[in-house]
Short mmCIF file of C-alpha atoms and ligand atoms in Angstrom, two decimals:
data_model
loop_
_atom_site.label_atom_id
_atom_site.label_comp_id
_atom_site.label_asym_id
_atom_site.label_seq_id
_atom_site.Cartn_x
_atom_site.Cartn_y
_atom_site.Cartn_z
CA UNK A 634 4.42 -20.17 -30.56
CA UNK A 635 6.13 -16.86 -31.23
CA UNK A 636 3.85 -14.04 -30.30
CA UNK A 637 3.38 -11.16 -32.72
CA UNK A 638 2.83 -8.64 -29.94
CA UNK A 639 5.59 -6.10 -29.44
CA UNK A 640 4.29 -3.92 -26.65
CA UNK A 641 1.93 -3.89 -23.70
CA UNK A 642 1.76 -0.12 -23.29
CA UNK A 643 -1.29 1.47 -24.86
CA UNK A 644 -1.86 5.16 -24.20
CA UNK A 645 -4.44 7.43 -25.78
CA UNK A 646 -5.14 5.00 -28.63
CA UNK A 647 -1.48 4.29 -29.47
CA UNK A 648 0.79 1.33 -28.77
CA UNK A 649 4.16 2.57 -27.55
CA UNK A 650 7.49 1.44 -26.14
CA UNK A 651 8.73 2.28 -22.67
CA UNK A 652 10.27 5.71 -22.17
CA UNK A 653 13.53 4.23 -20.88
CA UNK A 654 13.97 1.33 -23.29
CA UNK A 655 13.80 -1.37 -20.60
CA UNK A 656 12.12 -4.69 -21.45
CA UNK A 657 10.85 -7.82 -19.69
CA UNK A 658 10.31 -11.39 -20.81
CA UNK A 659 7.17 -13.48 -20.84
CA UNK A 660 7.87 -17.20 -20.47
CA UNK A 661 5.79 -20.32 -21.04
CA UNK A 662 5.53 -22.11 -17.65
CA UNK A 663 5.07 -25.46 -19.41
CA UNK A 664 8.40 -25.32 -21.26
CA UNK A 665 10.26 -22.38 -19.66
CA UNK A 666 10.76 -20.95 -23.17
CA UNK A 667 10.62 -17.22 -23.78
CA UNK A 668 7.53 -16.34 -25.79
CA UNK A 669 7.70 -12.56 -25.82
CA UNK A 670 9.81 -9.60 -24.78
CA UNK A 671 7.87 -6.45 -24.00
CA UNK A 672 8.71 -2.87 -23.02
CA UNK A 673 8.78 -2.50 -19.23
CA UNK A 674 6.33 0.21 -18.36
CA UNK A 675 6.76 2.22 -15.18
CA UNK A 676 5.63 5.35 -13.38
CA UNK A 677 6.04 7.76 -16.31
CA UNK A 678 4.02 5.69 -18.74
CA UNK A 679 1.38 5.23 -16.06
CA UNK A 680 1.05 8.98 -15.53
CA UNK A 681 0.65 9.42 -19.29
CA UNK A 682 -2.06 6.75 -19.29
CA UNK A 683 -3.87 8.45 -16.40
CA UNK A 684 -3.76 11.79 -18.24
CA UNK A 685 -5.23 10.15 -21.35
CA UNK A 686 -7.98 8.51 -19.31
CA UNK A 687 -8.75 11.82 -17.60
CA UNK A 688 -8.97 13.67 -20.92
CA UNK A 689 -11.28 11.01 -22.38
CA UNK A 690 -13.60 10.92 -19.36
CA UNK A 691 -15.95 13.87 -20.05
CA UNK A 692 -16.97 12.75 -23.54
CA UNK A 693 -17.22 9.05 -22.59
CA UNK A 694 -19.26 9.67 -19.46
CA UNK A 695 -21.69 11.93 -21.35
CA UNK A 696 -22.74 9.13 -23.69
CA UNK A 697 -25.91 7.29 -22.82
CA UNK A 698 -25.58 3.80 -21.45
CA UNK A 699 -27.08 2.48 -24.67
CA UNK A 700 -24.43 4.29 -26.71
CA UNK A 701 -21.65 2.86 -24.58
CA UNK A 702 -23.10 -0.62 -24.79
CA UNK A 703 -22.53 -0.68 -28.57
CA UNK A 704 -18.78 -0.86 -28.01
CA UNK A 705 -19.18 -3.68 -25.52
CA UNK A 706 -21.40 -5.67 -27.91
CA UNK A 707 -18.81 -5.14 -30.67
CA UNK A 708 -16.04 -6.33 -28.36
CA UNK A 709 -18.12 -9.37 -27.36
CA UNK A 710 -18.59 -10.44 -31.00
CA UNK A 711 -14.90 -9.90 -31.79
CA UNK A 712 -13.92 -12.00 -28.81
CA UNK A 713 -16.20 -14.79 -30.01
CA UNK A 714 -14.57 -14.66 -33.46
CA UNK A 715 -11.07 -14.81 -31.98
CA UNK A 716 -11.74 -17.26 -29.18
CA UNK A 717 -9.59 -20.17 -30.35
CA UNK A 718 -6.55 -17.96 -30.92
CA UNK A 719 -7.10 -16.30 -27.55
CA UNK A 720 -7.43 -19.65 -25.77
CA UNK A 721 -4.19 -20.95 -27.26
CA UNK A 722 -2.33 -17.79 -26.30
CA UNK A 723 -3.74 -18.00 -22.78
CA UNK A 724 -2.46 -21.56 -22.38
CA UNK A 725 0.89 -20.50 -23.79
CA UNK A 726 1.49 -17.77 -21.25
CA UNK A 727 -0.37 -19.18 -18.25
CA UNK A 728 -0.11 -22.97 -18.56
CA UNK A 729 -3.73 -24.02 -17.96
CA UNK A 730 -5.03 -26.87 -20.16
CA UNK A 731 -6.56 -25.77 -23.45
CA UNK A 732 -10.05 -26.94 -22.47
CA UNK A 733 -9.91 -24.67 -19.43
CA UNK A 734 -8.48 -21.80 -21.48
CA UNK A 735 -11.42 -22.10 -23.88
CA UNK A 736 -13.76 -22.01 -20.88
CA UNK A 737 -12.00 -18.90 -19.58
CA UNK A 738 -12.42 -17.06 -22.88
CA UNK A 739 -16.16 -17.87 -22.85
CA UNK A 740 -16.27 -16.61 -19.27
CA UNK A 741 -14.35 -13.46 -20.26
CA UNK A 742 -16.76 -12.81 -23.15
CA UNK A 743 -19.77 -13.28 -20.85
CA UNK A 744 -18.78 -10.13 -18.90
CA UNK A 745 -18.70 -8.09 -22.12
CA UNK A 746 -22.19 -9.28 -22.98
CA UNK A 747 -23.63 -8.91 -19.48
CA UNK A 748 -22.32 -5.37 -19.02
CA UNK A 749 -23.35 -4.38 -22.54
CA UNK A 750 -26.84 -5.26 -21.29
CA UNK A 751 -26.43 -3.58 -17.90
CA UNK A 752 -25.06 -0.30 -19.31
CA UNK A 753 -28.54 1.13 -19.76
CA UNK A 754 -29.84 -0.08 -16.39
CA UNK A 755 -28.04 2.13 -13.89
CA UNK A 756 -30.85 3.65 -11.88
CA UNK A 757 -31.09 6.54 -9.48
CA UNK A 758 -33.89 7.20 -7.05
CA UNK A 759 -36.47 9.84 -6.25
CA UNK A 760 -36.83 10.00 -2.48
CA UNK A 761 -40.19 11.12 -1.02
CA UNK A 762 -39.49 14.30 0.98
CA UNK A 763 -41.10 15.11 4.32
CA UNK A 764 -41.56 18.75 3.22
CA UNK A 765 -44.06 19.60 0.49
CA UNK A 766 -41.79 22.14 -1.18
CA UNK A 767 -38.85 19.80 -1.58
CA UNK A 768 -37.81 17.30 -4.24
CA UNK A 769 -35.00 14.87 -3.41
CA UNK A 770 -33.10 13.06 -6.16
CA UNK A 771 -30.33 10.50 -6.04
CA UNK A 772 -28.49 10.65 -9.34
CA UNK A 773 -25.95 7.98 -10.44
CA UNK A 774 -22.64 9.26 -11.82
CA UNK A 775 -19.58 7.35 -13.07
CA UNK A 776 -16.84 7.58 -10.47
CA UNK A 777 -14.12 8.80 -12.89
CA UNK A 778 -10.78 7.32 -13.92
CA UNK A 779 -10.46 3.71 -12.78
CA UNK A 780 -7.28 1.67 -12.30
CA UNK A 781 -7.77 -2.05 -12.91
CA UNK A 782 -5.01 -4.34 -11.61
CA UNK A 783 -5.39 -7.95 -12.71
CA UNK A 784 -3.77 -11.27 -11.72
CA UNK A 785 -2.10 -14.05 -13.72
CA UNK A 786 -4.42 -16.93 -12.81
CA UNK A 787 -7.27 -15.70 -15.05
CA UNK A 788 -5.42 -13.38 -17.44
CA UNK A 789 -8.45 -12.81 -19.70
CA UNK A 790 -11.57 -13.09 -17.51
CA UNK A 791 -10.30 -10.81 -14.74
CA UNK A 792 -9.64 -8.11 -17.36
CA UNK A 793 -13.17 -8.15 -18.77
CA UNK A 794 -14.75 -8.60 -15.33
CA UNK A 795 -13.26 -5.20 -14.39
CA UNK A 796 -13.05 -3.32 -17.68
CA UNK A 797 -16.54 -4.15 -18.96
CA UNK A 798 -18.52 -2.75 -15.98
CA UNK A 799 -16.17 0.25 -15.74
CA UNK A 800 -16.77 1.19 -19.38
CA UNK A 801 -20.49 0.44 -19.14
CA UNK A 802 -20.80 2.78 -16.15
CA UNK A 803 -19.06 5.61 -18.05
CA UNK A 804 -15.62 5.38 -16.45
CA UNK A 805 -12.32 5.47 -18.32
CA UNK A 806 -9.64 2.96 -17.43
CA UNK A 807 -5.93 2.37 -16.90
CA UNK A 808 -5.36 -1.37 -16.96
CA UNK A 809 -2.32 -2.99 -15.34
CA UNK A 810 -2.17 -6.69 -16.22
CA UNK A 811 0.02 -9.16 -14.33
CA UNK A 812 3.57 -9.05 -15.67
CA UNK A 813 3.60 -12.88 -15.85
CA UNK A 814 0.64 -12.97 -18.27
CA UNK A 815 0.24 -9.68 -20.16
CA UNK A 816 -0.38 -11.20 -23.60
CA UNK A 817 -4.06 -12.06 -23.15
CA UNK A 818 -4.70 -8.55 -21.81
CA UNK A 819 -2.98 -7.06 -24.86
CA UNK A 820 -5.25 -9.06 -27.16
CA UNK A 821 -8.30 -7.87 -25.24
CA UNK A 822 -7.20 -4.25 -25.53
CA UNK A 823 -6.75 -4.84 -29.28
CA UNK A 824 -10.31 -6.15 -29.39
CA UNK A 825 -11.57 -2.90 -27.86
CA UNK A 826 -9.41 -0.95 -30.31
CA UNK A 827 -10.95 -2.88 -33.21
CA UNK A 828 -14.39 -2.41 -31.66
CA UNK A 829 -13.92 1.33 -32.24
CA UNK A 830 -13.56 2.44 -28.62
CA UNK A 831 -12.62 6.17 -28.59
CA UNK A 832 -8.97 6.88 -27.81
CA UNK A 833 -8.03 7.31 -24.17
CA UNK A 834 -11.07 5.44 -22.85
CA UNK A 835 -9.05 2.27 -22.22
CA UNK A 836 -5.30 2.47 -21.63
CA UNK A 837 -2.86 -0.19 -20.50
CA UNK A 838 0.58 -0.27 -18.88
CA UNK A 839 2.32 -3.64 -18.50
CA UNK A 840 5.57 -3.61 -16.55
CA UNK A 841 6.94 -2.82 -13.11
CA UNK A 842 4.22 -3.54 -10.50
CA UNK A 843 5.61 -1.35 -7.73
CA UNK A 844 6.19 1.69 -9.96
CA UNK A 845 2.89 1.41 -11.78
CA UNK A 846 1.08 0.75 -8.50
CA UNK A 847 2.68 3.79 -6.86
CA UNK A 848 1.80 6.10 -9.75
CA UNK A 849 -1.80 4.88 -9.69
CA UNK A 850 -2.14 5.27 -5.93
CA UNK A 851 -0.53 8.73 -5.83
CA UNK A 852 -2.71 10.17 -8.57
CA UNK A 853 -5.60 12.36 -7.47
CA UNK A 854 -7.26 11.64 -10.81
CA UNK A 855 -7.64 7.89 -10.20
CA UNK A 856 -10.84 7.61 -8.16
CA UNK A 857 -11.20 3.85 -7.87
CA UNK A 858 -8.77 0.95 -7.88
CA UNK A 859 -10.28 -2.42 -8.69
CA UNK A 860 -7.83 -5.19 -7.86
CA UNK A 861 -7.69 -8.97 -7.89
CA UNK A 862 -4.63 -10.56 -6.32
CA UNK A 863 -3.01 -11.44 -3.04
CA UNK A 864 -4.18 -10.18 0.35
CA UNK A 865 -0.63 -8.91 0.88
CA UNK A 866 -0.76 -6.52 -2.10
CA UNK A 867 -4.41 -5.71 -1.30
CA UNK A 868 -3.29 -4.41 2.10
CA UNK A 869 -0.62 -2.25 0.45
CA UNK A 870 -3.31 -0.74 -1.76
CA UNK A 871 -5.52 -0.05 1.27
CA UNK A 872 -2.61 1.85 2.85
CA UNK A 873 -1.87 3.65 -0.42
CA UNK A 874 -5.47 4.67 -0.91
CA UNK A 875 -5.41 6.80 2.25
CA UNK A 876 -3.24 9.44 0.54
CA UNK A 877 -5.98 10.48 -1.86
CA UNK A 878 -9.03 8.77 -0.27
CA UNK A 879 -9.67 6.48 -3.21
CA UNK A 880 -12.39 3.92 -3.38
CA UNK A 881 -11.19 0.31 -3.54
CA UNK A 882 -12.78 -2.86 -4.82
CA UNK A 883 -10.65 -5.82 -3.76
CA UNK A 884 -10.90 -9.48 -4.57
CA UNK A 885 -8.13 -11.06 -2.51
CA UNK A 886 -7.03 -14.49 -1.34
CA UNK A 887 -9.11 -17.36 -0.05
CA UNK A 888 -8.88 -20.64 1.84
CA UNK A 889 -12.05 -22.44 0.84
CA UNK A 890 -13.31 -25.25 3.07
CA UNK A 891 -15.14 -28.12 1.35
CA UNK A 892 -17.60 -29.90 3.68
CA UNK A 893 -18.88 -33.41 2.92
CA UNK A 894 -21.69 -34.71 5.12
CA UNK A 895 -22.54 -38.39 5.50
CA UNK A 896 -25.82 -38.01 3.58
CA UNK A 897 -24.09 -36.46 0.53
CA UNK A 898 -23.82 -38.05 -2.88
CA UNK A 899 -20.19 -39.08 -2.42
CA UNK A 900 -19.49 -39.60 -6.09
CA UNK A 901 -20.76 -36.11 -6.92
CA UNK A 902 -18.82 -34.63 -4.00
CA UNK A 903 -15.58 -36.31 -5.13
CA UNK A 904 -16.15 -35.28 -8.75
CA UNK A 905 -16.68 -31.68 -7.68
CA UNK A 906 -13.77 -31.71 -5.22
CA UNK A 907 -11.59 -32.84 -8.10
CA UNK A 908 -12.83 -30.02 -10.32
CA UNK A 909 -12.56 -27.41 -7.61
CA UNK A 910 -9.11 -28.42 -6.37
CA UNK A 911 -7.23 -29.35 -9.50
CA UNK A 912 -8.53 -27.01 -12.19
CA UNK A 913 -5.97 -24.38 -13.12
CA UNK A 914 -3.51 -26.57 -11.18
CA UNK A 915 -5.13 -25.38 -7.95
CA UNK A 916 -4.43 -21.74 -8.72
CA UNK A 917 -7.82 -20.10 -8.27
CA UNK A 918 -8.86 -17.97 -5.33
CA UNK A 919 -12.00 -20.04 -4.71
CA UNK A 920 -10.16 -23.36 -5.04
CA UNK A 921 -10.91 -25.90 -2.34
CA UNK A 922 -8.03 -25.56 0.12
CA UNK A 923 -9.13 -28.07 2.80
CA UNK A 924 -11.67 -30.90 2.79
CA UNK A 925 -13.65 -31.89 5.89
CA UNK A 926 -15.49 -35.21 5.64
CA UNK A 927 -17.88 -36.64 8.23
CA UNK A 928 -16.01 -39.55 9.80
CA UNK A 929 -18.48 -42.29 8.78
CA UNK A 930 -17.79 -41.63 5.08
CA UNK A 931 -14.23 -40.31 5.16
CA UNK A 932 -12.56 -43.50 3.95
CA UNK A 933 -15.05 -44.04 1.15
CA UNK A 934 -14.96 -40.43 -0.04
CA UNK A 935 -11.17 -40.33 -0.01
CA UNK A 936 -10.97 -43.62 -1.93
CA UNK A 937 -13.31 -42.28 -4.66
CA UNK A 938 -11.38 -39.01 -4.83
CA UNK A 939 -8.06 -40.84 -5.07
CA UNK A 940 -9.40 -43.04 -7.88
CA UNK A 941 -10.42 -39.94 -9.83
CA UNK A 942 -7.12 -38.17 -9.14
CA UNK A 943 -5.18 -41.18 -10.45
CA UNK A 944 -6.81 -40.69 -13.86
CA UNK A 945 -5.69 -37.06 -14.26
CA UNK A 946 -3.14 -36.52 -16.98
CA UNK A 947 -0.33 -34.03 -16.29
CA UNK A 948 1.50 -32.25 -19.08
CA UNK A 949 1.71 -29.30 -21.44
CA UNK A 950 -1.76 -27.74 -21.62
CA UNK A 951 -1.50 -27.40 -25.39
CA UNK A 952 -2.14 -31.15 -25.66
CA UNK A 953 -5.89 -31.68 -25.91
CA UNK A 954 -6.22 -34.47 -23.30
CA UNK A 955 -4.11 -32.88 -20.54
CA UNK A 956 -5.96 -32.18 -17.25
CA UNK A 957 -3.22 -30.56 -15.17
CA UNK A 958 -0.68 -28.09 -16.49
CA UNK A 959 2.27 -26.50 -14.70
CA UNK A 960 2.27 -24.03 -11.84
CA UNK A 961 2.90 -20.45 -12.90
CA UNK A 962 6.51 -20.12 -11.70
CA UNK A 963 9.27 -21.34 -9.46
CA UNK A 964 8.02 -19.58 -6.35
CA UNK A 965 4.56 -21.13 -6.85
CA UNK A 966 6.19 -24.56 -7.02
CA UNK A 967 8.37 -23.85 -3.99
CA UNK A 968 5.35 -22.87 -1.90
CA UNK A 969 3.57 -26.11 -2.75
CA UNK A 970 6.64 -28.23 -1.94
CA UNK A 971 7.10 -26.38 1.33
CA UNK A 972 3.49 -26.98 2.43
CA UNK A 973 3.68 -30.69 1.61
CA UNK A 974 7.04 -31.13 3.38
CA UNK A 975 5.70 -29.24 6.40
CA UNK A 976 2.59 -31.44 6.59
CA UNK A 977 4.55 -34.70 6.21
CA UNK A 978 7.11 -33.64 8.81
CA UNK A 979 4.25 -32.99 11.26
CA UNK A 980 2.72 -36.44 10.75
CA UNK A 981 0.37 -36.19 7.74
CA UNK A 982 -0.07 -39.27 5.52
CA UNK A 983 0.37 -39.14 1.79
CA UNK A 984 -2.58 -40.71 -0.05
CA UNK A 985 -1.26 -39.94 -3.49
CA UNK A 986 1.22 -37.62 -5.24
CA UNK A 987 3.65 -35.64 -3.11
CA UNK A 988 6.42 -34.94 -5.63
CA UNK A 989 7.46 -32.60 -8.39
CA UNK A 990 6.61 -34.11 -11.79
CA UNK A 991 9.56 -34.10 -14.15
CA UNK A 992 8.00 -35.41 -17.36
CA UNK A 993 8.66 -31.98 -18.90
CA UNK A 994 10.76 -28.92 -18.15
CA UNK A 995 8.07 -26.74 -16.57
CA UNK A 996 6.93 -26.14 -12.99
CA UNK A 997 4.87 -29.31 -12.57
CA UNK A 998 3.66 -30.90 -9.35
CA UNK A 999 1.72 -34.14 -8.99
CA UNK A 1000 -1.91 -33.90 -7.89
CA UNK A 1001 -1.67 -34.71 -4.20
CA UNK A 1002 -3.96 -35.79 -1.36
CA UNK A 1003 -2.86 -35.56 2.27
CA UNK A 1004 -4.67 -37.30 5.13
CA UNK A 1005 -4.42 -37.21 8.92
CA UNK A 1006 -3.69 -33.50 8.84
CA UNK A 1007 -3.81 -31.23 11.88
CA UNK A 1008 -4.59 -27.55 12.31
CA UNK A 1009 -0.92 -26.74 13.02
CA UNK A 1010 0.14 -27.64 9.49
CA UNK A 1011 0.72 -24.64 7.20
CA UNK A 1012 -1.61 -26.00 4.54
CA UNK A 1013 -4.60 -25.69 6.91
CA UNK A 1014 -4.23 -21.92 7.16
CA UNK A 1015 -2.03 -20.66 4.27
CA UNK A 1016 -3.46 -20.37 0.78
CA UNK A 1017 -1.89 -23.23 -1.22
CA UNK A 1018 -2.39 -22.19 -4.87
CA UNK A 1019 -1.32 -25.63 -6.04
CA UNK A 1020 -2.66 -29.15 -6.69
CA UNK A 1021 -2.57 -30.39 -3.10
CA UNK A 1022 -5.50 -31.04 -0.79
CA UNK A 1023 -5.63 -32.08 2.87
CA UNK A 1024 -8.55 -34.26 4.03
CA UNK A 1025 -9.68 -34.15 7.66
CA UNK A 1026 -12.48 -36.02 9.45
CA UNK A 1027 -15.18 -34.34 11.54
CA UNK A 1028 -17.93 -35.68 13.79
CA UNK A 1029 -20.73 -33.11 13.90
CA UNK A 1030 -22.08 -29.85 12.43
CA UNK A 1031 -20.99 -27.59 15.25
CA UNK A 1032 -17.41 -28.82 15.03
CA UNK A 1033 -17.12 -28.45 11.27
CA UNK A 1034 -18.67 -24.96 11.20
CA UNK A 1035 -16.19 -23.79 13.79
CA UNK A 1036 -13.27 -25.30 11.83
CA UNK A 1037 -14.49 -23.95 8.51
CA UNK A 1038 -14.82 -20.42 9.90
CA UNK A 1039 -11.49 -20.46 11.75
CA UNK A 1040 -9.56 -18.44 9.15
CA UNK A 1041 -8.82 -14.81 8.30
CA UNK A 1042 -10.19 -15.43 4.81
CA UNK A 1043 -13.85 -15.35 3.79
CA UNK A 1044 -14.14 -15.83 0.05
CA UNK A 1045 -15.83 -19.14 -0.84
CA UNK A 1046 -17.00 -22.27 0.99
CA UNK A 1047 -18.58 -25.43 -0.39
CA UNK A 1048 -20.86 -27.98 1.23
CA UNK A 1049 -22.20 -31.29 0.04
CA UNK A 1050 -25.36 -32.72 1.55
CA UNK A 1051 -28.75 -33.97 0.36
CA UNK A 1052 -30.50 -32.74 3.51
CA UNK A 1053 -32.22 -29.43 2.74
CA UNK A 1054 -32.47 -28.32 6.37
CA UNK A 1055 -28.83 -29.02 6.92
CA UNK A 1056 -27.81 -27.24 3.71
CA UNK A 1057 -29.64 -24.05 4.66
CA UNK A 1058 -28.61 -24.09 8.32
CA UNK A 1059 -24.93 -24.62 7.54
CA UNK A 1060 -24.96 -22.10 4.69
CA UNK A 1061 -26.30 -19.43 7.05
CA UNK A 1062 -23.54 -20.09 9.59
CA UNK A 1063 -20.58 -20.06 7.20
CA UNK A 1064 -18.73 -16.71 7.23
CA UNK A 1065 -18.02 -16.49 3.53
CA UNK A 1066 -19.04 -14.19 0.68
CA UNK A 1067 -19.80 -17.08 -1.68
CA UNK A 1068 -21.31 -20.46 -0.78
CA UNK A 1069 -21.63 -23.40 -3.16
CA UNK A 1070 -24.21 -26.02 -2.10
CA UNK A 1071 -23.51 -29.19 -4.09
CA UNK A 1072 -21.82 -26.84 -6.57
CA UNK A 1073 -18.23 -25.70 -6.93
CA UNK A 1074 -18.70 -23.34 -9.86
CA UNK A 1075 -20.47 -20.27 -8.45
CA UNK A 1076 -18.63 -17.80 -10.73
CA UNK A 1077 -20.90 -16.33 -13.40
CA UNK A 1078 -21.40 -12.88 -14.94
CA UNK A 1079 -24.96 -12.52 -13.58
CA UNK A 1080 -24.12 -12.94 -9.89
CA UNK A 1081 -22.11 -10.87 -7.36
CA UNK A 1082 -18.72 -12.44 -6.62
CA UNK A 1083 -16.63 -11.25 -3.70
CA UNK A 1084 -15.34 -12.08 -0.26
CA UNK A 1085 -15.52 -10.82 3.31
CA UNK A 1086 -12.87 -10.46 6.04
CA UNK A 1087 -9.34 -10.50 4.54
CA UNK A 1088 -10.67 -11.82 1.23
CA UNK A 1089 -11.62 -8.31 0.23
CA UNK A 1090 -14.43 -5.85 -0.28
CA UNK A 1091 -16.80 -5.08 -3.12
CA UNK A 1092 -18.50 -7.28 -5.70
CA UNK A 1093 -17.78 -8.22 -9.28
CA UNK A 1094 -20.46 -9.46 -11.63
CA UNK A 1095 -24.22 -9.10 -11.36
CA UNK A 1096 -26.00 -5.76 -11.22
CA UNK A 1097 -24.04 -5.15 -8.00
CA UNK A 1098 -20.77 -5.26 -9.95
CA UNK A 1099 -21.50 -2.09 -11.89
CA UNK A 1100 -22.36 -0.17 -8.72
CA UNK A 1101 -18.66 -0.22 -7.72
CA UNK A 1102 -18.06 2.22 -10.60
CA UNK A 1103 -20.96 4.53 -9.78
CA UNK A 1104 -21.28 7.32 -7.23
CA UNK A 1105 -24.63 8.56 -6.08
CA UNK A 1106 -25.00 12.32 -6.21
CA UNK A 1107 -27.74 13.54 -3.87
CA UNK A 1108 -29.67 16.58 -5.04
CA UNK A 1109 -32.07 18.53 -2.81
CA UNK A 1110 -34.39 20.93 -4.64
CA UNK A 1111 -36.37 23.63 -2.86
CA UNK A 1112 -39.52 24.79 -4.69
CA UNK A 1113 -40.80 28.36 -4.30
CA UNK A 1114 -44.47 27.33 -4.21
CA UNK A 1115 -45.39 28.56 -0.77
CA UNK A 1116 -45.99 25.07 0.59
CA UNK A 1117 -44.07 23.73 3.60
P1 ADP B 2497 0.25 -13.21 -6.73
O1 ADP B 2497 0.94 -13.24 -5.40
O2 ADP B 2497 -0.82 -14.19 -6.88
O3 ADP B 2497 1.18 -13.11 -7.90
P2 ADP B 2497 -0.09 -10.39 -6.63
O4 ADP B 2497 -1.00 -9.78 -5.64
O5 ADP B 2497 1.37 -10.26 -6.42
O6 ADP B 2497 -0.56 -11.89 -6.74
O7 ADP B 2497 -0.41 -9.88 -8.10
C1 ADP B 2497 -1.66 -9.45 -8.54
C2 ADP B 2497 -1.49 -8.20 -9.35
O8 ADP B 2497 -0.98 -7.18 -8.50
C3 ADP B 2497 -0.49 -8.31 -10.51
O9 ADP B 2497 -0.95 -7.52 -11.59
C4 ADP B 2497 0.76 -7.71 -9.91
O10 ADP B 2497 1.64 -7.18 -10.88
C5 ADP B 2497 0.17 -6.60 -9.09
N1 ADP B 2497 1.05 -6.05 -8.06
C6 ADP B 2497 2.03 -6.67 -7.38
N2 ADP B 2497 2.63 -5.82 -6.52
C7 ADP B 2497 1.99 -4.62 -6.66
C8 ADP B 2497 2.13 -3.33 -6.04
N3 ADP B 2497 3.03 -3.09 -5.10
N4 ADP B 2497 1.28 -2.35 -6.43
C9 ADP B 2497 0.34 -2.57 -7.37
N5 ADP B 2497 0.17 -3.75 -7.98
C10 ADP B 2497 0.98 -4.77 -7.64
#
């Protein structure tokens, strides 16, 4: 597919080229073919975008929530109309199977709808004073210009999950999409343009991450950076934010444990492990990264999982029946190979997979299960971001809770059991921001998504998600009525 997009720089309602004429390529990870060449935005374009967002802020933030929601409803309907084209483009630039890309576009649209609804529900508070001549108000205000930095693994949904609540709250935005997958973001910005969004309210700069990042962090006008990506870059942003004391909302890496107890429905657990581990070729931040199975059922669970894995079809995601597409790029593939080689060299057993798949040109790797793993293997502590899962046996609850929590990450954890007491007790002891009990799909527009520890800070989705973009102004009023 040749893409009709020519630029990923959108400033003050206009699509433009880069100031220095540099370009970058977007390639299809399933075929390695070039699908687009875009202007390479940098610091200058970013400063222009910030200025446009700053100029648009007063008028946008003065609108009522209901007025702002109209644009979000319009964008939602346009996204529904364009969903098939968007899904195909998403697969083209990112590699995920078409059925998953369609699911992502639905997910992306759900944030537009949810925050269209939430726009008129941002409440303040009237605090009862302890003095009779005082009135104390807490008044919500949009935080100002927001920078939204999005990743390549969900090139559409992570854009709307950030942009929709920001706009609903009355903020204006500079969006920086991942340079590997800017095309979906461009189409979403076009949707907002067609939805009639006033110029300058949403701007975008695709291009050089370091330069754009630096310009965003140095600007006194950018008051919040909302970021999804690696813990490594998240830490750079934390450092950068000190210069101007910016607020940050960070959704970073994860290393999700998947716990299977002997009383669990093993077929359901294996089905869900398959979905959690291998969707998006293992490239989601809440992907299962390590499976712990109670020893009495380990062999049976692993056999069922292996049987299901053997039925997965690898290939170009544009083919309707493909289950596993390519990894995003060469370094993603290298990391996966390295973790598997490391585990095998330290004594792990290969249940299935274990090799690069060469049926096509792209960055493919076979869905893989490793057994007899130990804590010293890289895969047990490093985020894998690929279609490989280690399975380890455990004996009792205390042991598995300690193993599950033994990580710097704290994004998502999953547990499978049919014992209600056990489910609640274990859930309460797991140090994670998101817990799935017999469920590996917790992500939804209505609920707060976010991690603890080195997985980040802040929430996305739910009514909590919009609060990231709101500051509470406290107002103390003294009445001259003679009362104390
Ligand atoms: P991954 O390692 O999964 O590619 P990254 O954290 O590198 O994740 O990327 C997530 C997003 O952060 C992308 O939009 C990327 O361009 C951006 N990014 C990478 N480096 C920087 C940086 N130094 N400053 C700001 N954004 C960055």
